mmCIF file of C-alpha atoms in Angstrom:
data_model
loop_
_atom_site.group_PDB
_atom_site.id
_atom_site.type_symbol
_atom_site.label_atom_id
_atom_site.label_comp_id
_atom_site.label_asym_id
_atom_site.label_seq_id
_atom_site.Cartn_x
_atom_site.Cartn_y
_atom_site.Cartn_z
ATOM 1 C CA UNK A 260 14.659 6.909 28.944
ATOM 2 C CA UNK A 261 14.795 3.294 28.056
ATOM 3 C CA UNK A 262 11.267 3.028 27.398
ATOM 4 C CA UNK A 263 10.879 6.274 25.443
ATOM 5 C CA UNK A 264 13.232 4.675 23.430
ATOM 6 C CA UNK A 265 11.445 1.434 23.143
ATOM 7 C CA UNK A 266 7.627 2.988 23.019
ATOM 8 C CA UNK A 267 9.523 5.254 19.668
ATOM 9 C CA UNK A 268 10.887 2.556 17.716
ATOM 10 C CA UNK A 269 7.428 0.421 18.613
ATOM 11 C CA UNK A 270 5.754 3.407 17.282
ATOM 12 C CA UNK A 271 7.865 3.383 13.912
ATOM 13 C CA UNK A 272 6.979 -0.111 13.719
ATOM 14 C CA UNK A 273 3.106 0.473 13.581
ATOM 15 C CA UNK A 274 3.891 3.386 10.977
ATOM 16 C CA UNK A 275 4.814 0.830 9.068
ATOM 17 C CA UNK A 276 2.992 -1.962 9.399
ATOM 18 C CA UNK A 277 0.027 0.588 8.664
ATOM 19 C CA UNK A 278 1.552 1.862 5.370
ATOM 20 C CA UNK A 279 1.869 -2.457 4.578
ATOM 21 C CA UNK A 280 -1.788 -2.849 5.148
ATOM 22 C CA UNK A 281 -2.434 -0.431 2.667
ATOM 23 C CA UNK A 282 -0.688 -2.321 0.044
ATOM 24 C CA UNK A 283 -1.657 -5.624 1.586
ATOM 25 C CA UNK A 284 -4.440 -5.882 3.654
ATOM 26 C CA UNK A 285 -6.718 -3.832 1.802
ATOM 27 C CA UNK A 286 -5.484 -3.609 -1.247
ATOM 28 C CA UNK A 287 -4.970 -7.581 -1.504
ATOM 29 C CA UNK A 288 -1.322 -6.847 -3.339
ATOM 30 C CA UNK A 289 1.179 -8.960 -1.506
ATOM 31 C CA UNK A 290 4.683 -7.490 -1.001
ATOM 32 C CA UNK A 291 7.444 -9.086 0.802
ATOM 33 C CA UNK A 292 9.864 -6.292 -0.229
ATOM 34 C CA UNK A 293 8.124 -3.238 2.184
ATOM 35 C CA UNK A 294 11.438 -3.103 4.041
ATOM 36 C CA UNK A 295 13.323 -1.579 0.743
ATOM 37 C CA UNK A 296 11.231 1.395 1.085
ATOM 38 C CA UNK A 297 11.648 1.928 4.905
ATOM 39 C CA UNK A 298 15.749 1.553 3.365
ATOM 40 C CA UNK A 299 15.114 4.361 0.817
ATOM 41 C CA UNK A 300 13.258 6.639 3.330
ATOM 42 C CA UNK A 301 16.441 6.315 6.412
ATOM 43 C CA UNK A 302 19.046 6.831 3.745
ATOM 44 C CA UNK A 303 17.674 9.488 2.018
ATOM 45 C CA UNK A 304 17.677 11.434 5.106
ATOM 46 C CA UNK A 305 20.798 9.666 5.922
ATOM 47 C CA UNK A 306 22.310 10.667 3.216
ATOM 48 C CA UNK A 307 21.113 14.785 3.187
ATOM 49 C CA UNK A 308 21.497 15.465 6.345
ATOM 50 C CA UNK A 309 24.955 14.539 7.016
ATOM 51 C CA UNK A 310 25.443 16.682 3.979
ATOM 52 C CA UNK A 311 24.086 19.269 5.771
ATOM 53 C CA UNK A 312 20.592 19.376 4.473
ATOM 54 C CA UNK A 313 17.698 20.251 6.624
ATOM 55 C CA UNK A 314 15.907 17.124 9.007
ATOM 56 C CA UNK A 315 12.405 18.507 7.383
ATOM 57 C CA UNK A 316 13.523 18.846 3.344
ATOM 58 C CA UNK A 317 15.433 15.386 3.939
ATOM 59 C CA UNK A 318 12.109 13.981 5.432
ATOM 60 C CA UNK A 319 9.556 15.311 2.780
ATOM 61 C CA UNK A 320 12.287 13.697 0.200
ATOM 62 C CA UNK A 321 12.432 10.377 1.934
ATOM 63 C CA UNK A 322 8.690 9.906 1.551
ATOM 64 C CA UNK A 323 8.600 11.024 -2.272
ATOM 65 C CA UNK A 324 12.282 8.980 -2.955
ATOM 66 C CA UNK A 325 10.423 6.124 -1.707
ATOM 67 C CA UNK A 326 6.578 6.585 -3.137
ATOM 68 C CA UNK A 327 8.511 6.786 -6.360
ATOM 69 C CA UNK A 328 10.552 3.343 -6.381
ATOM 70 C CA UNK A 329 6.910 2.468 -4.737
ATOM 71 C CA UNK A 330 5.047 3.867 -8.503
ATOM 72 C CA UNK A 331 7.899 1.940 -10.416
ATOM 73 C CA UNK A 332 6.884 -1.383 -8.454
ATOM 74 C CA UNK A 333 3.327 -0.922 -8.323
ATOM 75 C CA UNK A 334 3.743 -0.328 -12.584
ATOM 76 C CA UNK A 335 5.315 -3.983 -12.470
ATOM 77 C CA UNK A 336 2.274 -5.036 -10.094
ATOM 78 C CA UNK A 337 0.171 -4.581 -12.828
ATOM 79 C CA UNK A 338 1.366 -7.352 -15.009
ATOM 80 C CA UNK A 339 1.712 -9.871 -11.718
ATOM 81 C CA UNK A 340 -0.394 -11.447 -9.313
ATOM 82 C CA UNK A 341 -0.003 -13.296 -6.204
ATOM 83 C CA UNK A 342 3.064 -15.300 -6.269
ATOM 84 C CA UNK A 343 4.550 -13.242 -9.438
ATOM 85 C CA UNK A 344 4.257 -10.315 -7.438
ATOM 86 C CA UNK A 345 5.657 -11.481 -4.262
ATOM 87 C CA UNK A 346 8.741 -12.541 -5.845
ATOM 88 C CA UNK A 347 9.358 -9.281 -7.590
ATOM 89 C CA UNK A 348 9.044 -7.511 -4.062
ATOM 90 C CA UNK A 349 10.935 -10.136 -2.945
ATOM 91 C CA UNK A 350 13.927 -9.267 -5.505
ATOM 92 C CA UNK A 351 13.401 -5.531 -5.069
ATOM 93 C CA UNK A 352 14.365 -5.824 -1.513
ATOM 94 C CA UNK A 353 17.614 -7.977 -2.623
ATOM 95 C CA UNK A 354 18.678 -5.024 -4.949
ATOM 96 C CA UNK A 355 17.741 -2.223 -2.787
ATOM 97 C CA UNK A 356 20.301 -3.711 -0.201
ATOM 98 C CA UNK A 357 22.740 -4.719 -2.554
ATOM 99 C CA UNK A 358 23.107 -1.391 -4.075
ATOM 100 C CA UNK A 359 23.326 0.469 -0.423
ATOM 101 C CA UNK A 360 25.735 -2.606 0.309
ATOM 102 C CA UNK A 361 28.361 -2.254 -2.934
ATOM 103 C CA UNK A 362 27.850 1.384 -3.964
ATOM 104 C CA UNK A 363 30.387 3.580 -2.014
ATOM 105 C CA UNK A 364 28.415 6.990 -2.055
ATOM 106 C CA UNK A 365 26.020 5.046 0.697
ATOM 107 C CA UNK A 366 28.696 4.035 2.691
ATOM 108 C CA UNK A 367 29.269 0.424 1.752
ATOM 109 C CA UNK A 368 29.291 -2.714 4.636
ATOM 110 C CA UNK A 369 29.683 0.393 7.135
ATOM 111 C CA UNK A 370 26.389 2.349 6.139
ATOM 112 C CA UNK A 371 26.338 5.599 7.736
ATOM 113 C CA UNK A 372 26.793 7.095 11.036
ATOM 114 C CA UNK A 373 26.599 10.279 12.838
ATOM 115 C CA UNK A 374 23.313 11.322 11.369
ATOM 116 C CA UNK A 375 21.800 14.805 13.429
ATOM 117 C CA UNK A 376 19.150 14.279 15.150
ATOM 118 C CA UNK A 377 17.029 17.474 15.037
ATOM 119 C CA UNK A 378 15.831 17.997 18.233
ATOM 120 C CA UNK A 379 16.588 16.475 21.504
ATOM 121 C CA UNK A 380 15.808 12.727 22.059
ATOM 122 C CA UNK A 381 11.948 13.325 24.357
ATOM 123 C CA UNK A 382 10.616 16.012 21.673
ATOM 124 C CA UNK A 383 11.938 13.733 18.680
ATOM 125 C CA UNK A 384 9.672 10.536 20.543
ATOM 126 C CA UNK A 385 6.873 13.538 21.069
ATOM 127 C CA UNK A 386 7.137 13.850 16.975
ATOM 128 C CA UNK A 387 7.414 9.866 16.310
ATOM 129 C CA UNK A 388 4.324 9.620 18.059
ATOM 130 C CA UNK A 389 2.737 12.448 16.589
ATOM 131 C CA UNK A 390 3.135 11.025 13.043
ATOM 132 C CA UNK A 391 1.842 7.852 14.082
ATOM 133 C CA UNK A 392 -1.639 8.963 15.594
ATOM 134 C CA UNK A 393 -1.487 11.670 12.024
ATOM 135 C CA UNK A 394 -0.862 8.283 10.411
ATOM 136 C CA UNK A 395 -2.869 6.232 11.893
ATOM 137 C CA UNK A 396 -5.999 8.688 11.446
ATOM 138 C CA UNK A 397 -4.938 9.029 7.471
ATOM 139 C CA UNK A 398 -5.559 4.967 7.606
ATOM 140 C CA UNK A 399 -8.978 4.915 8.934
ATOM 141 C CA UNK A 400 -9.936 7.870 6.426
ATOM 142 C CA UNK A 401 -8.764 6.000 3.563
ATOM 143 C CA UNK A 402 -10.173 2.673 4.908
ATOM 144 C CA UNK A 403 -13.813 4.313 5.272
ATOM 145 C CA UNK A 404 -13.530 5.896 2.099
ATOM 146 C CA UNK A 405 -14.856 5.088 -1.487
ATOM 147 C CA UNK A 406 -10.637 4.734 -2.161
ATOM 148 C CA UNK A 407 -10.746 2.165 0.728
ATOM 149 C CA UNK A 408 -13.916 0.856 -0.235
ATOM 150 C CA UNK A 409 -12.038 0.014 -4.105
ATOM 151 C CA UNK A 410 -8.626 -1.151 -2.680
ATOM 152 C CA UNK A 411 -10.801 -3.904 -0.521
ATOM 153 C CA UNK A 412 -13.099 -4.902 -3.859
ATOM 154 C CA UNK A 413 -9.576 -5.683 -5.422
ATOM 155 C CA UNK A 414 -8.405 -7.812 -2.478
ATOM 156 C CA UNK A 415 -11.772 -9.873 -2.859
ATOM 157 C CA UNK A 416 -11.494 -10.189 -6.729
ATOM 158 C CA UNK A 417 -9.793 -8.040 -9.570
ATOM 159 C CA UNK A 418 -11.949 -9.376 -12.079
ATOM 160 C CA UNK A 419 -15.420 -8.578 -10.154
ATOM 161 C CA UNK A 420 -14.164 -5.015 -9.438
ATOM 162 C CA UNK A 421 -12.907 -4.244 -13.076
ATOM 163 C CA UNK A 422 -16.627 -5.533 -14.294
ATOM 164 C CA UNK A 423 -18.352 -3.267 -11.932
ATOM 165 C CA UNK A 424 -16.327 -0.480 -13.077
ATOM 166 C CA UNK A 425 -13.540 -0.270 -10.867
ATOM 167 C CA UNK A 426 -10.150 0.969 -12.308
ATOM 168 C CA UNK A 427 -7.990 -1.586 -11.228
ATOM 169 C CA UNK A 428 -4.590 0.089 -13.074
ATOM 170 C CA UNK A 429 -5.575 3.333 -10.909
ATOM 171 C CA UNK A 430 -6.284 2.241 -7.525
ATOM 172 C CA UNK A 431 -3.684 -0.555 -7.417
ATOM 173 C CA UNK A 432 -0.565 1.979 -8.345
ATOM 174 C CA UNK A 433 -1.892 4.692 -5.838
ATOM 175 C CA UNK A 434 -1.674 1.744 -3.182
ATOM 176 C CA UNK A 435 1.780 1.284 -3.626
ATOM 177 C CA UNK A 436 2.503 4.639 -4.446
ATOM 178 C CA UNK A 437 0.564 5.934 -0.776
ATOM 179 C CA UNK A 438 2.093 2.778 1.582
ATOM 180 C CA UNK A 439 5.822 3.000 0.095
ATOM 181 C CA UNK A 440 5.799 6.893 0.286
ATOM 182 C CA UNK A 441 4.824 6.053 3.994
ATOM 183 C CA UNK A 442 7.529 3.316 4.371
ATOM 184 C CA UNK A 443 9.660 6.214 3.458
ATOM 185 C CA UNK A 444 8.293 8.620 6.111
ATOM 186 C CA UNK A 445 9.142 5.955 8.712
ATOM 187 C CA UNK A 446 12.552 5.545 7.514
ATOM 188 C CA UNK A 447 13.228 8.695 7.696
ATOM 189 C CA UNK A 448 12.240 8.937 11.733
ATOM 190 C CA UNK A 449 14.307 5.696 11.886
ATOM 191 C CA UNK A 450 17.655 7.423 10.472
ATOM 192 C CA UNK A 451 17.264 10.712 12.207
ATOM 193 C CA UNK A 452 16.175 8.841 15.649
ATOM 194 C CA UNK A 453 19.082 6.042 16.088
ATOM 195 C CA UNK A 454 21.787 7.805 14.112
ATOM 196 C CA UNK A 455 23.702 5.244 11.938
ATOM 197 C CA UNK A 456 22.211 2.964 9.568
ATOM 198 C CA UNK A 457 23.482 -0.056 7.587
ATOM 199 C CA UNK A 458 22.503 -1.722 4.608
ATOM 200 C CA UNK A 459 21.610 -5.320 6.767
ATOM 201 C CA UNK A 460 18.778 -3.161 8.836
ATOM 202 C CA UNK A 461 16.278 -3.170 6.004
ATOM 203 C CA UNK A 462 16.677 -6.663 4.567
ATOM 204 C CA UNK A 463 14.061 -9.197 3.612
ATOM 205 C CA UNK A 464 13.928 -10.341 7.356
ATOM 206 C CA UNK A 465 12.578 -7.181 8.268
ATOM 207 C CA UNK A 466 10.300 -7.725 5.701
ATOM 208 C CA UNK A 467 9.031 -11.001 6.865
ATOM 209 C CA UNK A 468 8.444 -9.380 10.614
ATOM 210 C CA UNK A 469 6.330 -6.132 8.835
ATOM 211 C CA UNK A 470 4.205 -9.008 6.881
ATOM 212 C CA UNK A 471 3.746 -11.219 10.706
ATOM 213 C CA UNK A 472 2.776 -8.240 12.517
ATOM 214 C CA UNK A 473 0.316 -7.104 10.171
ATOM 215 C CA UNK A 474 -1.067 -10.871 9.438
ATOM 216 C CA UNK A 475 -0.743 -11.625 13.546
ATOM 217 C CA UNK A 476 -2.984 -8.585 14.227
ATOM 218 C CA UNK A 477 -5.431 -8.831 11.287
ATOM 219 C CA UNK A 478 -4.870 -7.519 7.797
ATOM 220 C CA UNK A 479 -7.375 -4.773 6.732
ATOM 221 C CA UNK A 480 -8.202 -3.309 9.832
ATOM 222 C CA UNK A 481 -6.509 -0.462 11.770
ATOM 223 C CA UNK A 482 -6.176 -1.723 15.305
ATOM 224 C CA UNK A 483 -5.046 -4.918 13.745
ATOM 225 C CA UNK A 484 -1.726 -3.703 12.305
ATOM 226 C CA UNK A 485 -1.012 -1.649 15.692
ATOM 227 C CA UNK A 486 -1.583 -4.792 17.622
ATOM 228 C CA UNK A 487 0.748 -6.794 15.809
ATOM 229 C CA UNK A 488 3.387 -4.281 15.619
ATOM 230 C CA UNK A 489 3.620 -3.559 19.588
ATOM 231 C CA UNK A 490 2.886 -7.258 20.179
ATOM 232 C CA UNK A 491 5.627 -8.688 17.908
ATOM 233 C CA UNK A 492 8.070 -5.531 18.361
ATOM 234 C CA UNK A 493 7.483 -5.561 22.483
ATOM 235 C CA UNK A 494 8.603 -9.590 22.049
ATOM 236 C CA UNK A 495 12.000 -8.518 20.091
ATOM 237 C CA UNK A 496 12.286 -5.866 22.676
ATOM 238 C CA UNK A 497 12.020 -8.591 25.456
ATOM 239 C CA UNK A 498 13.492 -11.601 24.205
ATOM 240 C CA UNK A 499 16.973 -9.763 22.342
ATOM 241 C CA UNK A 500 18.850 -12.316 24.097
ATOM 242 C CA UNK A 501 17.587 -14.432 21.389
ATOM 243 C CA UNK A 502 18.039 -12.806 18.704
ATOM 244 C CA UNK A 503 19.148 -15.220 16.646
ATOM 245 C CA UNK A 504 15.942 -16.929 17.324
ATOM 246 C CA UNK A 505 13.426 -14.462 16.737
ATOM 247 C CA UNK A 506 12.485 -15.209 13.160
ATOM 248 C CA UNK A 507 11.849 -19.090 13.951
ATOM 249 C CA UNK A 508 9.807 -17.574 16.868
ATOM 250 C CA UNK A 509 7.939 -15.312 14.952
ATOM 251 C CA UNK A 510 7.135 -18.078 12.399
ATOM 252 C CA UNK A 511 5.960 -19.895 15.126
ATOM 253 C CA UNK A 512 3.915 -17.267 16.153
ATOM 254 C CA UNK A 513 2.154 -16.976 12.582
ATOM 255 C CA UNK A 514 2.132 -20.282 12.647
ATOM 256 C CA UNK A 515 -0.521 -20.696 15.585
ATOM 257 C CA UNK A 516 -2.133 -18.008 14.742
ATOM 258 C CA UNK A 517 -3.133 -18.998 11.138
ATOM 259 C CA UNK A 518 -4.009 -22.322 12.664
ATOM 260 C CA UNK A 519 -6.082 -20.787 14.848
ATOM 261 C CA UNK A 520 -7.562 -17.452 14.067
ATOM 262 C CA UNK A 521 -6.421 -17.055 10.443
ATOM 263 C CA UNK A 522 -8.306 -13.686 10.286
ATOM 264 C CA UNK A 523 -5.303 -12.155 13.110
ATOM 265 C CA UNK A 524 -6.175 -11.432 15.993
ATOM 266 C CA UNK A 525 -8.329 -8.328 16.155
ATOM 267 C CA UNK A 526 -9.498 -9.199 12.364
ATOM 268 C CA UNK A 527 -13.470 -9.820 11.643
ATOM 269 C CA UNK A 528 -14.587 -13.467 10.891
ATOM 270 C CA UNK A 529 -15.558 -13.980 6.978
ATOM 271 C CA UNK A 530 -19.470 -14.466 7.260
#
């Protein structure tokens, strides 16, 4: 059972480190706030199902909850770049937790516990990874496609796409809008799967990790994003004695790996 367990919350991991490279890898918009969303998504269904509400509304609602604060950001992303935009992730994240932190109606310091799980614990992991492969395959369709195709010309230049006729306002908010909405869908598998949830679980940490794991296995691609979030999440799974360590060892990590092969490690070589 203990590595269902493990292999499951590996497998939310790449869900989301596949909706990040939608935002970031292809779509060139950096955001260090992706955890806020994977927040939204585990306490909307946190919050509706311990109210009685059932697993599969509460679900559907964690992915729009969070593809809408996702349209509200990705409206701000049009007026930033680069570092601008980073550090408005960066504060969304900060307030997200905040407000699940001081507002009582999410439970406060204590978050909240005794969320139903809908199904017994092997069938839920049998859904988990279910949604990944459906998630995964989504990815490579929108890669390969003229969308894809767009969100890639914007990572290489917003100004050369918008002269060749590319609809930067468009393509950028439907990034944002498509990889929070799947933060959200991942959040919602994280509530319903471990059962309480607290404010400090989707902080800018988590943040950092989702951005290593998709830069350690190579932004842009699909395997890429996988590798880095079974690679990185199989280390915290390994080395939790050191837990207090793990972020210095991640940054290590990155560290050697943008030294080294600054393309991740299943990414393609510029030519």
């Amino acid at each position: 059972m203990y590595a269902v367990t493990v292999l499951t919350q590996l497998c939310i991991y790449a869900i989301l480190t596949l909706s990040l490279n939608l935002v970031t890898g292809l779509a060139g918009q950096v955001s260090l706030g992706h955890a806020a969303f994977f927040g939204l998504g585990a306490y909307t269904v946190g919050v509706l199902t311990t109210r009685g509400f059932p697993f599969l509304t509460a679900w559907l609602l964690a992915a729009v909850v969070a593809a809408g604060w996702g349209l509200l950001l990705g409206s701000i992303s049009l007026r930033l770049r680069e570092d601008f935009l980073a550090i408005a992730s960066i504060a969304f994240n900060f307030v997200v937790v905040a407000a699940l932190l001081y507002l009582p109606y999410f439970g406060g310091a204590y978050g909240i516990s005794g969320i139903p799980k809908p199904m017994g614990s092997v069938a839920f992991s049998v859904l988990v990874l279910a949604t990944t492969l459906g998630v995964a395959w989504c990815h490579e369709r929108l890669r390969r496609s003229d969308l894809g195709l767009a969100w890639m010309s914007l990572r290489e230049s917003e100004a050369a796409a918008e002269a060749l006729g590319v609809d930067v306002r468009r393509f950028k908010v439907t990034a944002f809008v498509l990889g929070t909405g799947l933060a959200g869908v991942a959040g919602g598998l994280y509530a319903a799967y471990i059962g309480v949830i607290r404010p400090e679980d989707f902080g800018f940490p988590l943040s950092v990790t989702l951005l290593a794991m998709v830069a350690v296995g190579g932004m842009g691609t699909m395997w890429g994003p996988l590798a880095g979030a079974f690679l990185l999440g199989g280390f915290a799974q390994a080395f939790a004695f050191v837990h207090n360590y793990q972020l210095v060892l991640y940054g290590l990590l990155l560290a050697v790996v943008m030294r080294y092969r600054p393309q991740g490690l299943l990414g393609r070589r510029p030519t």
